[in-house]
XYZ file of C-alpha atoms in Angstrom:
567
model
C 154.293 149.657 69.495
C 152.267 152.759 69.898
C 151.255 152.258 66.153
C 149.414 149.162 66.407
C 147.893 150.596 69.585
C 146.080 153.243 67.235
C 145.210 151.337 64.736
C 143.063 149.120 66.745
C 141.455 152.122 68.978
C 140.458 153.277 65.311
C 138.930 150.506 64.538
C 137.004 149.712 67.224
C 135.943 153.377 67.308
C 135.071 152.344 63.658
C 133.173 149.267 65.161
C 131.782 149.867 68.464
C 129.737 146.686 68.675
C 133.173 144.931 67.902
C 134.318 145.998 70.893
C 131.689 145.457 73.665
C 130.896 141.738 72.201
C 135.204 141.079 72.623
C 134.450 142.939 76.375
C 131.728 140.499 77.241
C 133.431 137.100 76.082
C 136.335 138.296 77.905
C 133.969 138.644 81.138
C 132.548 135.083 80.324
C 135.953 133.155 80.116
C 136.820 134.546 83.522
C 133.859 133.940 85.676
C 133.902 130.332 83.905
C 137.836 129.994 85.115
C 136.182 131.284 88.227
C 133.733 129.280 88.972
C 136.018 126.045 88.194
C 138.794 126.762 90.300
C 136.032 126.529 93.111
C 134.558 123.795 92.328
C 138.059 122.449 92.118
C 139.005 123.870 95.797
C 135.593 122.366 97.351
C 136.440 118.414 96.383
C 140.286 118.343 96.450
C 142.369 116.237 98.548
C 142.326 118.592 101.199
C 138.543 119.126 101.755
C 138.621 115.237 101.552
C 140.773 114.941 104.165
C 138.708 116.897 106.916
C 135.853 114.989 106.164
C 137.300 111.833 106.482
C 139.036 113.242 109.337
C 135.888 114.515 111.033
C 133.940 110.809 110.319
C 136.507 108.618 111.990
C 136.889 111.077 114.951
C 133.075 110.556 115.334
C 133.016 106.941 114.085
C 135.804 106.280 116.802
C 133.453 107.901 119.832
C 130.996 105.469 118.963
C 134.010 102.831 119.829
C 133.999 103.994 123.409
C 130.412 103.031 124.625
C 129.678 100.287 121.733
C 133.204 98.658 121.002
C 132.615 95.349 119.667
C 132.941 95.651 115.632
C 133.137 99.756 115.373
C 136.911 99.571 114.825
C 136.498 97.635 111.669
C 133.203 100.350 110.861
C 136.044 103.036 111.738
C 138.233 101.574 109.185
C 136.242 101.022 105.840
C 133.178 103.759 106.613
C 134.109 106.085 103.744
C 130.379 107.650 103.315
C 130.617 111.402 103.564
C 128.400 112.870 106.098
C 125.290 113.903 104.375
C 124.015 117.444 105.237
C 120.539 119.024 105.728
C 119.796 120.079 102.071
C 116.065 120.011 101.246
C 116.374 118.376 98.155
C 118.096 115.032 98.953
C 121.189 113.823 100.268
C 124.696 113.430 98.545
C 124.095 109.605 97.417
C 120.762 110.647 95.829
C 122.420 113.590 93.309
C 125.072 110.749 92.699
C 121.988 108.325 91.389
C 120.916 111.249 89.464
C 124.030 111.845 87.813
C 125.232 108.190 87.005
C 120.599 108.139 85.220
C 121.894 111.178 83.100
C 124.958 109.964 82.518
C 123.308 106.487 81.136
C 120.684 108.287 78.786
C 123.460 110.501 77.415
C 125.269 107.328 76.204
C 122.221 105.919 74.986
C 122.499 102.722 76.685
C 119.457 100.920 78.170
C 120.826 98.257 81.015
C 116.863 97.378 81.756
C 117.635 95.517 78.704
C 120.825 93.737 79.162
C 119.103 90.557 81.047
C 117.159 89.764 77.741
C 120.360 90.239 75.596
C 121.988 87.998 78.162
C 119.174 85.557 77.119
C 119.604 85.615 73.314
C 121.070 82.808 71.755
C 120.202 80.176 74.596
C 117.056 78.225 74.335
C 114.555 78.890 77.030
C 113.730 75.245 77.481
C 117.298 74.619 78.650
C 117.090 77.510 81.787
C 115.858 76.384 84.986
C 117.943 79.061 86.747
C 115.682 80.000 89.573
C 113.049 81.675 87.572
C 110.872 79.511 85.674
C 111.339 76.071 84.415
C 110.018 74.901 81.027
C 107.251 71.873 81.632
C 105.877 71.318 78.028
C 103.728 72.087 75.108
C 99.976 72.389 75.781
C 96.977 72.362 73.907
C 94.594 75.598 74.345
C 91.154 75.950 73.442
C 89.415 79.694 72.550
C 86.720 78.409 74.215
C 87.976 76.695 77.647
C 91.529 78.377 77.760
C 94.538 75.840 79.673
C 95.450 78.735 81.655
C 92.091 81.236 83.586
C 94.177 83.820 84.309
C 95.127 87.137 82.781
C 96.895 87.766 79.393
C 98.172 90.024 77.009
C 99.769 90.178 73.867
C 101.976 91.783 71.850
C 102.400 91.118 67.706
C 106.069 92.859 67.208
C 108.084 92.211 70.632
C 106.599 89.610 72.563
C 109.928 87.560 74.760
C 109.735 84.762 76.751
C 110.986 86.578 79.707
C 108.353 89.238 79.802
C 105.594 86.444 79.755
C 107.069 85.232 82.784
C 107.687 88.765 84.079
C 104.663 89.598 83.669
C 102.418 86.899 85.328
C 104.728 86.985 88.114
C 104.389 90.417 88.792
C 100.440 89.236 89.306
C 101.479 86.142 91.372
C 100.733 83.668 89.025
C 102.149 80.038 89.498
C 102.545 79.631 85.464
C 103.216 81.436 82.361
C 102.193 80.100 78.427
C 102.813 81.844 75.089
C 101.257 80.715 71.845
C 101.554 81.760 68.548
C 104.278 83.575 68.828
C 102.697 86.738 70.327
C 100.308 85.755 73.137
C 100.796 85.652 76.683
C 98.713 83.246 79.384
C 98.993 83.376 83.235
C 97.178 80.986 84.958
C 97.359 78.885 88.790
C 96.799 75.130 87.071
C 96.871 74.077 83.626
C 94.024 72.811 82.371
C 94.441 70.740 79.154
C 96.509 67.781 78.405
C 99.620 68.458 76.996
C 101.097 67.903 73.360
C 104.135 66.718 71.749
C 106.717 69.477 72.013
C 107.125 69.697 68.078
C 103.858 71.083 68.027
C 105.552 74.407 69.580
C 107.650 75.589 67.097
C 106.965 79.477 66.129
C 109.339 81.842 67.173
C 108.617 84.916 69.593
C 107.621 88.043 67.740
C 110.854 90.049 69.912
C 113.360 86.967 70.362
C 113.958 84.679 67.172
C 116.142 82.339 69.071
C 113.383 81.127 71.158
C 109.919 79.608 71.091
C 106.695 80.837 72.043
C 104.139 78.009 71.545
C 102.162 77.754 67.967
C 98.574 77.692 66.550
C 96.373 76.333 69.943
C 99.634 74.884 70.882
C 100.936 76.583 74.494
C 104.511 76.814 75.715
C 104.406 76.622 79.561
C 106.731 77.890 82.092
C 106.437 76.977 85.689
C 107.561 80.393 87.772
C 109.644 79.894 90.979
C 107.833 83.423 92.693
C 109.248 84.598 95.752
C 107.097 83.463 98.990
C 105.106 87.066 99.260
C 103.793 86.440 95.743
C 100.030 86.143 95.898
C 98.216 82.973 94.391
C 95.433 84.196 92.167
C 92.491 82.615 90.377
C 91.897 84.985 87.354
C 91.197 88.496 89.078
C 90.611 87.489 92.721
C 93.435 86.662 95.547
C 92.989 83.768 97.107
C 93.833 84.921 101.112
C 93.303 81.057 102.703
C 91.202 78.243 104.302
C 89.488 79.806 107.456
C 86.822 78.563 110.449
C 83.233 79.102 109.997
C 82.937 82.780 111.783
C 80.609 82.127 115.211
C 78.108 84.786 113.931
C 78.397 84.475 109.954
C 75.302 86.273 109.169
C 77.037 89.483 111.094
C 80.411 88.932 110.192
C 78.931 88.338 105.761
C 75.618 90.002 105.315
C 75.710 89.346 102.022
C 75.161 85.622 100.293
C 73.355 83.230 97.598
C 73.279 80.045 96.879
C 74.549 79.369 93.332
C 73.987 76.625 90.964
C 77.170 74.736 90.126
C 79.162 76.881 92.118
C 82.166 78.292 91.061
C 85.288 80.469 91.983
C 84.268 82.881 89.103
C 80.230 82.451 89.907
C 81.221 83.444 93.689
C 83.916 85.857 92.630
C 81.538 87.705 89.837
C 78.803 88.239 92.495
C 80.760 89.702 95.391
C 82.451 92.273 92.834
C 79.116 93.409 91.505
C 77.875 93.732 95.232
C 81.085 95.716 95.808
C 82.724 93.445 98.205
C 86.226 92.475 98.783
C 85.872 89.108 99.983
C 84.233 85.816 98.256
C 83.892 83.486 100.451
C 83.061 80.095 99.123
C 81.111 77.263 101.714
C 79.873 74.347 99.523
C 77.206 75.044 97.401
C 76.818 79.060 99.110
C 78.735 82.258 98.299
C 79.395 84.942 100.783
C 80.293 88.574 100.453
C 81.723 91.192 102.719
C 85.073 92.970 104.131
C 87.452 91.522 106.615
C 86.253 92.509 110.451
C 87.367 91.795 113.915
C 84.084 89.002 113.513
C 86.137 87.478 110.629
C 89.803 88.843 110.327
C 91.011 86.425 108.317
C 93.929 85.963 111.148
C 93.352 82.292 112.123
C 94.368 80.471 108.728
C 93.507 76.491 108.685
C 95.115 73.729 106.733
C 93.834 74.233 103.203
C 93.106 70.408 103.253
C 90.254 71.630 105.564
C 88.207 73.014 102.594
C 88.999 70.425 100.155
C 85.530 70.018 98.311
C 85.463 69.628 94.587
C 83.407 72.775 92.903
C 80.045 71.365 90.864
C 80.770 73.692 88.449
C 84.752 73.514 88.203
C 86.479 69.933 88.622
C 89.936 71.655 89.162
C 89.146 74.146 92.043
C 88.246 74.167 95.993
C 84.821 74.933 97.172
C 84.901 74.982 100.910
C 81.819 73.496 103.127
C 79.867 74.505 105.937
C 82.215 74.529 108.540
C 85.598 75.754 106.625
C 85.211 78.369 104.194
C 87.780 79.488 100.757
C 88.443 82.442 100.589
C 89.451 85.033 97.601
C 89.904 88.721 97.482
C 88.265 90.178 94.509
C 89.397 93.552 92.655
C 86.721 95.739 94.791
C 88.978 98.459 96.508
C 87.907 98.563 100.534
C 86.936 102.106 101.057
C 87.407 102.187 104.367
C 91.253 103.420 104.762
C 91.453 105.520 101.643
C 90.223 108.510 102.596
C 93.612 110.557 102.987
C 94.479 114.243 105.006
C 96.433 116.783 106.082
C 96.431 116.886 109.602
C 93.788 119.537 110.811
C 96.102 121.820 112.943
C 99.828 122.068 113.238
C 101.615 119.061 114.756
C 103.459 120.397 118.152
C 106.155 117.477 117.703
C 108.204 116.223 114.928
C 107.945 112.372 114.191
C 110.837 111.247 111.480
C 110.301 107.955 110.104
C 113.788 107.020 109.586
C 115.410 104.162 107.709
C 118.784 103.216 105.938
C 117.854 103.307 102.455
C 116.127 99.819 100.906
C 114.716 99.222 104.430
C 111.064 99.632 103.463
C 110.672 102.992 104.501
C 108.339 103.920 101.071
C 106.333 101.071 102.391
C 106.207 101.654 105.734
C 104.364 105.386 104.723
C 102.313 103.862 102.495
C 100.677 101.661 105.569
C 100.715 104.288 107.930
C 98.441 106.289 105.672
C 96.154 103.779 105.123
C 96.331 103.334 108.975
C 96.056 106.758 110.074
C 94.317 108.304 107.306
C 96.903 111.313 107.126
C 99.505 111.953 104.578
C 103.079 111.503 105.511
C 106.225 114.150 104.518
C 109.318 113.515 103.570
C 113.198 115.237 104.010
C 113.720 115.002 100.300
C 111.248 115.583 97.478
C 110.372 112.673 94.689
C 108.067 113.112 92.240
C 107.666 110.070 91.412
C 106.528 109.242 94.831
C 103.999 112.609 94.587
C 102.560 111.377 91.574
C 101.987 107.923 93.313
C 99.879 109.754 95.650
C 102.134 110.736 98.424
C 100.748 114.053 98.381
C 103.087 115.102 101.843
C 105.932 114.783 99.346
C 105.522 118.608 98.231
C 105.266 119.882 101.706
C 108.566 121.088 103.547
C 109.067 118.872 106.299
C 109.080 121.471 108.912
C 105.450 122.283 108.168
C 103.865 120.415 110.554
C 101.082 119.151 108.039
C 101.957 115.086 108.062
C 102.045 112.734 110.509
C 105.427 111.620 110.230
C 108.300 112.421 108.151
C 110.662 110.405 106.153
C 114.397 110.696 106.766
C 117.641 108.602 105.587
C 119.541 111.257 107.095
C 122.135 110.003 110.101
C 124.068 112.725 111.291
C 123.740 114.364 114.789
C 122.007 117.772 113.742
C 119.238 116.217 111.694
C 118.475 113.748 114.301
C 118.065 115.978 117.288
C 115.809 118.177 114.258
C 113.226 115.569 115.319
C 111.153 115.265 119.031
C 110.794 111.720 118.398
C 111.226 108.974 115.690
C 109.859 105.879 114.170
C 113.147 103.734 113.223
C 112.710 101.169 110.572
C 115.546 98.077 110.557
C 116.050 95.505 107.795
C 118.201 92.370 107.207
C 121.282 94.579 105.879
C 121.822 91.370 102.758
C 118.160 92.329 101.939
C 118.382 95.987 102.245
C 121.679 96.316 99.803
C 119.835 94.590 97.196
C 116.969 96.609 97.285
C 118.766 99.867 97.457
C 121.012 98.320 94.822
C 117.366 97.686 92.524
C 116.739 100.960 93.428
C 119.889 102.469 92.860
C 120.011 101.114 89.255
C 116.733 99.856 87.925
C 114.032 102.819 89.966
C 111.645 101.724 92.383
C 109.918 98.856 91.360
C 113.032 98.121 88.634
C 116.160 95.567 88.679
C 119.521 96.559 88.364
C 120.817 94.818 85.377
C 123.504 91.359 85.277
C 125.988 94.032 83.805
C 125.572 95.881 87.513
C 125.595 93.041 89.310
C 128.363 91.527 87.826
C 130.497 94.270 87.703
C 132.421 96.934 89.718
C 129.435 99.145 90.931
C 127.996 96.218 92.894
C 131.399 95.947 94.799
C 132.023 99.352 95.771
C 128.452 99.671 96.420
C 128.421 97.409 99.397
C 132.191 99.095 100.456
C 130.028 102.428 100.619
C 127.064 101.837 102.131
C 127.157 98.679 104.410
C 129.352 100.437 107.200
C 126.295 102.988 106.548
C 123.920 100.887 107.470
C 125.560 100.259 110.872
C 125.750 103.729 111.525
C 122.694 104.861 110.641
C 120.611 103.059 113.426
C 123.741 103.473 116.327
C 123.288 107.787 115.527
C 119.242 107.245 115.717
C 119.888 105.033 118.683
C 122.338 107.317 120.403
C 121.185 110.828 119.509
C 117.490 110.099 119.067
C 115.022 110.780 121.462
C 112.167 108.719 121.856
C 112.745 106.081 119.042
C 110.428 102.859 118.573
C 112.463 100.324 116.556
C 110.301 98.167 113.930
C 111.910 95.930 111.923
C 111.063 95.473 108.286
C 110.722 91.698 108.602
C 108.474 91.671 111.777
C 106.132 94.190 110.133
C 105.714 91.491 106.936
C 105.343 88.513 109.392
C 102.568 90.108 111.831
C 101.460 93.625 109.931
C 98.039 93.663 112.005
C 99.720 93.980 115.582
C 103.279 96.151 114.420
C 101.635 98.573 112.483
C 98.710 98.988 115.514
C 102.053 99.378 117.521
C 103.416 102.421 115.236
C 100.034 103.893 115.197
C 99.872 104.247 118.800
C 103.368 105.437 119.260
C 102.091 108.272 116.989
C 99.562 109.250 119.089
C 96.439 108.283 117.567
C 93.182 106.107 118.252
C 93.497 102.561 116.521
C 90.517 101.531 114.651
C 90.633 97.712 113.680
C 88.646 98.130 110.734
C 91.080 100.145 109.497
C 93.616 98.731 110.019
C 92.221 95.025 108.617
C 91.527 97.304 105.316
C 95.226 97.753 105.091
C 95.785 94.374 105.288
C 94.149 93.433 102.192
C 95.954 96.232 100.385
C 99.234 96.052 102.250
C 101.266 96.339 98.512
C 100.794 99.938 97.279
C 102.456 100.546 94.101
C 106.189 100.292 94.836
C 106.667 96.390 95.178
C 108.458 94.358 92.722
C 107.801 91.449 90.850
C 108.823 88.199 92.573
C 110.467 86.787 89.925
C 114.242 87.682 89.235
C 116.163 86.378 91.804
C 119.820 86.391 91.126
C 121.145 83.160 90.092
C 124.004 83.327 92.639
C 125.310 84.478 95.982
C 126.226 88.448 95.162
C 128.008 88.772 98.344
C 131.793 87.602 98.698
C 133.051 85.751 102.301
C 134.799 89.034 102.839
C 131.525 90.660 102.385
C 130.217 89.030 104.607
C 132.857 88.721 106.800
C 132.189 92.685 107.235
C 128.711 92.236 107.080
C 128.324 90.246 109.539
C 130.272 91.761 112.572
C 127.952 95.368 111.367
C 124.944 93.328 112.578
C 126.353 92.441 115.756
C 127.057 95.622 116.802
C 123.624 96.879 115.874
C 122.306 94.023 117.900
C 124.335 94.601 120.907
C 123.394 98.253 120.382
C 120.036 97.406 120.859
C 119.987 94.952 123.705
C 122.344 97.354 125.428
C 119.573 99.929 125.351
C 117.036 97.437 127.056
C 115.384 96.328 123.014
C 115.088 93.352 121.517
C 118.199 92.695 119.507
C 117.875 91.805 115.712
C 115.599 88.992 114.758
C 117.317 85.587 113.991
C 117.265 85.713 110.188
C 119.786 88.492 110.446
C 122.315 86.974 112.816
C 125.333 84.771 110.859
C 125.603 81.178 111.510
């Protein structure tokens, strides 16, 4: 033994960078053993078990002074409790991981929806989308659909045509020669014998996308916030005569054979955000508390043929049309950091898929200070959410975005802004989220399979608990819910503004209504072509929302609004 001992303390005494290398991979395999025994340790049964242990011992105080439906939240809430990491939550790495673990296979599931599509003909679907009407004929000089288009000579697909003119609220979608893409509100041509549409799309053989002046026309089944749109402009309504119109539109002309582009052109070179269109005259201006644009009248009010376009709405004297052009209203853009350190803490909390993103986006606009956030997205800072960088201790924003539930965050926070959504709508959109980014869609393959189940397993109990720890260990909280904030914006967001401490100014705050979107909403197009929730689903579901509501009543606030309750 002592022979082969020598041998090899000659040779490394031959070789002393033989030796330290075999020294420092030794040192490397251990800490590596190391550090995976601890991982190991951290997520074993064990470490499991106290956390589960610790969430139904807190889940089950709850079922002392709120009772009705918390034993069934008790039974299936297995969310771990999230803690106060700067950098996100739990469920956010998890999102993270499952994105990297997606490009490392290679797969794209944005994709699987048009692969779904291959091999049917897109005459035959009328699932809820669009719905194939006919062949058209188009003219390069007096086009059968006014509104935008694009086009694309190697991948061009039925589905993004429609995609795409949805996403801008148009009512119909046309492709033609194969390549070309047509949004528009009406068609205007006759239509053509359907053989007359026979070249294939440039991205999906198996389908048609009109032919040479020959259009292949989809009507799109948008969602009801969709905007109706005559080329550029928005069209916002039929509205009264304003008592003082030379106060509430300085600007106007009278234009030979008047038309929705004439009126439109003229208030976008006068930088204007309204056209407003009263017979043969075209006024200009921004919305006011003279003309808010609150009071909408029956459209067949302004019924009055256009001399100059036999297919569109003019107005008259008394009741005018009304469109939004592309001119951005300067008046709530200007954006801040608040001048001197905020004394108080204001979280802006919401289960995720509530319209929190959107919620910061108006109170910007509103308040003309940035807003922070718990977390840090990039995506968000490079949207323009500038507070996104800051910590959220720094007292710089004017509110702070949270998703965090447990008791020590809360109480973090002096007072709190709580935002509520229809739980079936704010699954989905976390879902979207989850699985497709923030403006994306989760693809059939999700929807269809096992995520979408455990999914709603995980987080709907979640979204019960959320608001009953914000109600219980909050202080000072002002409940808006998501769906009264879309119905009446003008009064809920003057609401939040004043809870924050802050002067209203209408002006503003009619600004924001005419660019209430920002950049995170999606397209109103793919609906799901089928109920994604089970009866057990909603079995569940459903007894979660009436213990939020009787949560809230309890504590002297209007319960949930109607849409949410089961019938």
């Amino acid at each position: 033994m002592a022979k082969p001992l020598l041998k090899i303390q000659r040779y490394f005494r031959r070789k002393p960078v033989r030796f330290f290398s075999l020294i420092l991979l030794y040192l490397t395999a251990g800490s590596l053993v190391f550090l995976h025994a601890g991982f190991v340790g951290d997520n074993g049964p064990g470490a499991r078990g106290a956390r589960d242990s610790l969430i139904a011992s807190e889940m089950g105080s709850w079922a002392s002074s709120d009772t009705r439906g918390l034993g069934l939240m008790s039974r299936v809430f297995k969310e771990k409790r999230r803690s106060g990491r700067r950098f996100g939550p739990p469920w956010m790495k998890k999102t993270r991981q499952e994105g990297l673990g997606m490009v490392g296979r290679g797969r794209d599931y944005t994709s699987n929806w048009n692969r779904a599509l291959k091999g049917r003909n897109a005459k035959d679907l009328d699932d809820g989308r669009a719905k194939y009407i006919g062949c058209y004929i188009d003219d390069t000089q007096k086009r059968a659909l006014r509104g935008v288009s694009f086009f694309d000579y190697k991948k061009m697909t039925v589905f993004r045509c429609q995609d795409n003119c949805a996403e801008r609220g148009y009512m119909f979608a046309g492709l033609e020669f194969g390549a070309e893409c047509y949004c528009g509100h009406k068609i205007q041509a006759p239509n053509a014998s359907d053989s007359e549409c026979n070249m294939e799309c440039k991205g999906e053989k198996s389908n048609v996308c009109g032919g040479p002046n020959r259009l292949s026309i989809y009507r799109l089944e948008l969602s009801q916030e969709s905007a109706r749109r005559y080329g550029s402009a928005i069209f916002k309504g039929c509205f009264h005569q304003p008592d003082n119109v030379t106060l509430a539109l300085p600007f106007s002309a009278v234009i030979q054979n008047m038309s929705v582009d004439k009126c439109v052109d003229m208030c976008t070179e006068r930088e204007k955000s309204l056209a407003v269109l009263a017979g043969d005259r075209c006024y200009c201006g921004f919305p006011t508390p003279l003309f808010s644009l609150h009071e909408l009248e029956d459209e067949g009010m302004c019924l009055n043929r256009c001399q100059g376009e036999e297919f569109e709405s003019c107005g008259n004297d008394k009741y005018f049309v009304v469109y939004q052009t592309q001119v951005q209203d300067n008046r709530c853009m200007d954006r801040h950091f608040l001048p001197t350190r905020a004394k108080q803490l204001v979280a802006l909390a919401s289960f995720p898929g509530a319209g929190n993103t959107w919620a910061r986006h108006l109170i910007e606009l509103a308040t003309g200070f940035y807003t922070g956030s718990y977390y840090f997205d990039g995506s968000l800072y490079n949207k323009g959410f500038k507070g996104e960088r800051d910590h959220w201790r720094s007292g710089r924003t004017i509110c702070i975005k949270t998703h965090e539930s447990g008791r020590k965050e809360i109480e973090a926070f002096d007072s709190s802004i709580l935002m509520i959504r229809n739980p079936y709508k704010a699954l989905m959109a976390e879902f979207n989220r989850k699985y497709g980014g923030h403006i994306g869609f989760a693809s059939q393959a999700h929807w269809r399979g096992k995520e979408w189940p455990e999914f709603v397993k995980n987080y709907a109990p979640w979204w019960a608990s959320h608001t009953l720890d914000w109600l219980h260990y909050g202080r000072n909280v002002h409940v808006v819910h998501f769906e009264d904030l879309k119905r009446d914006l003008f009064t809920k967001l003057k609401g939040m503004v004043e809870f924050l401490g802050l002067k209203v100014s209408e002006d503003r705050l009619l600004c924001v209504e005419g660019q209430k979107d920002g950049n995170f909403k999606r397209s109103g197009l793919r609906k799901l072509e089928y109920d994604p929730y089970t009866p057990e689903m909603r079995s569940n579901i459903n007894e979660l929302i009436r213990t939020v509501d009787a949560a809230l009543k309890k504590r002297n606030m209007s319960g949930v609004p109607e849409e949410y309750m089961p019938r």
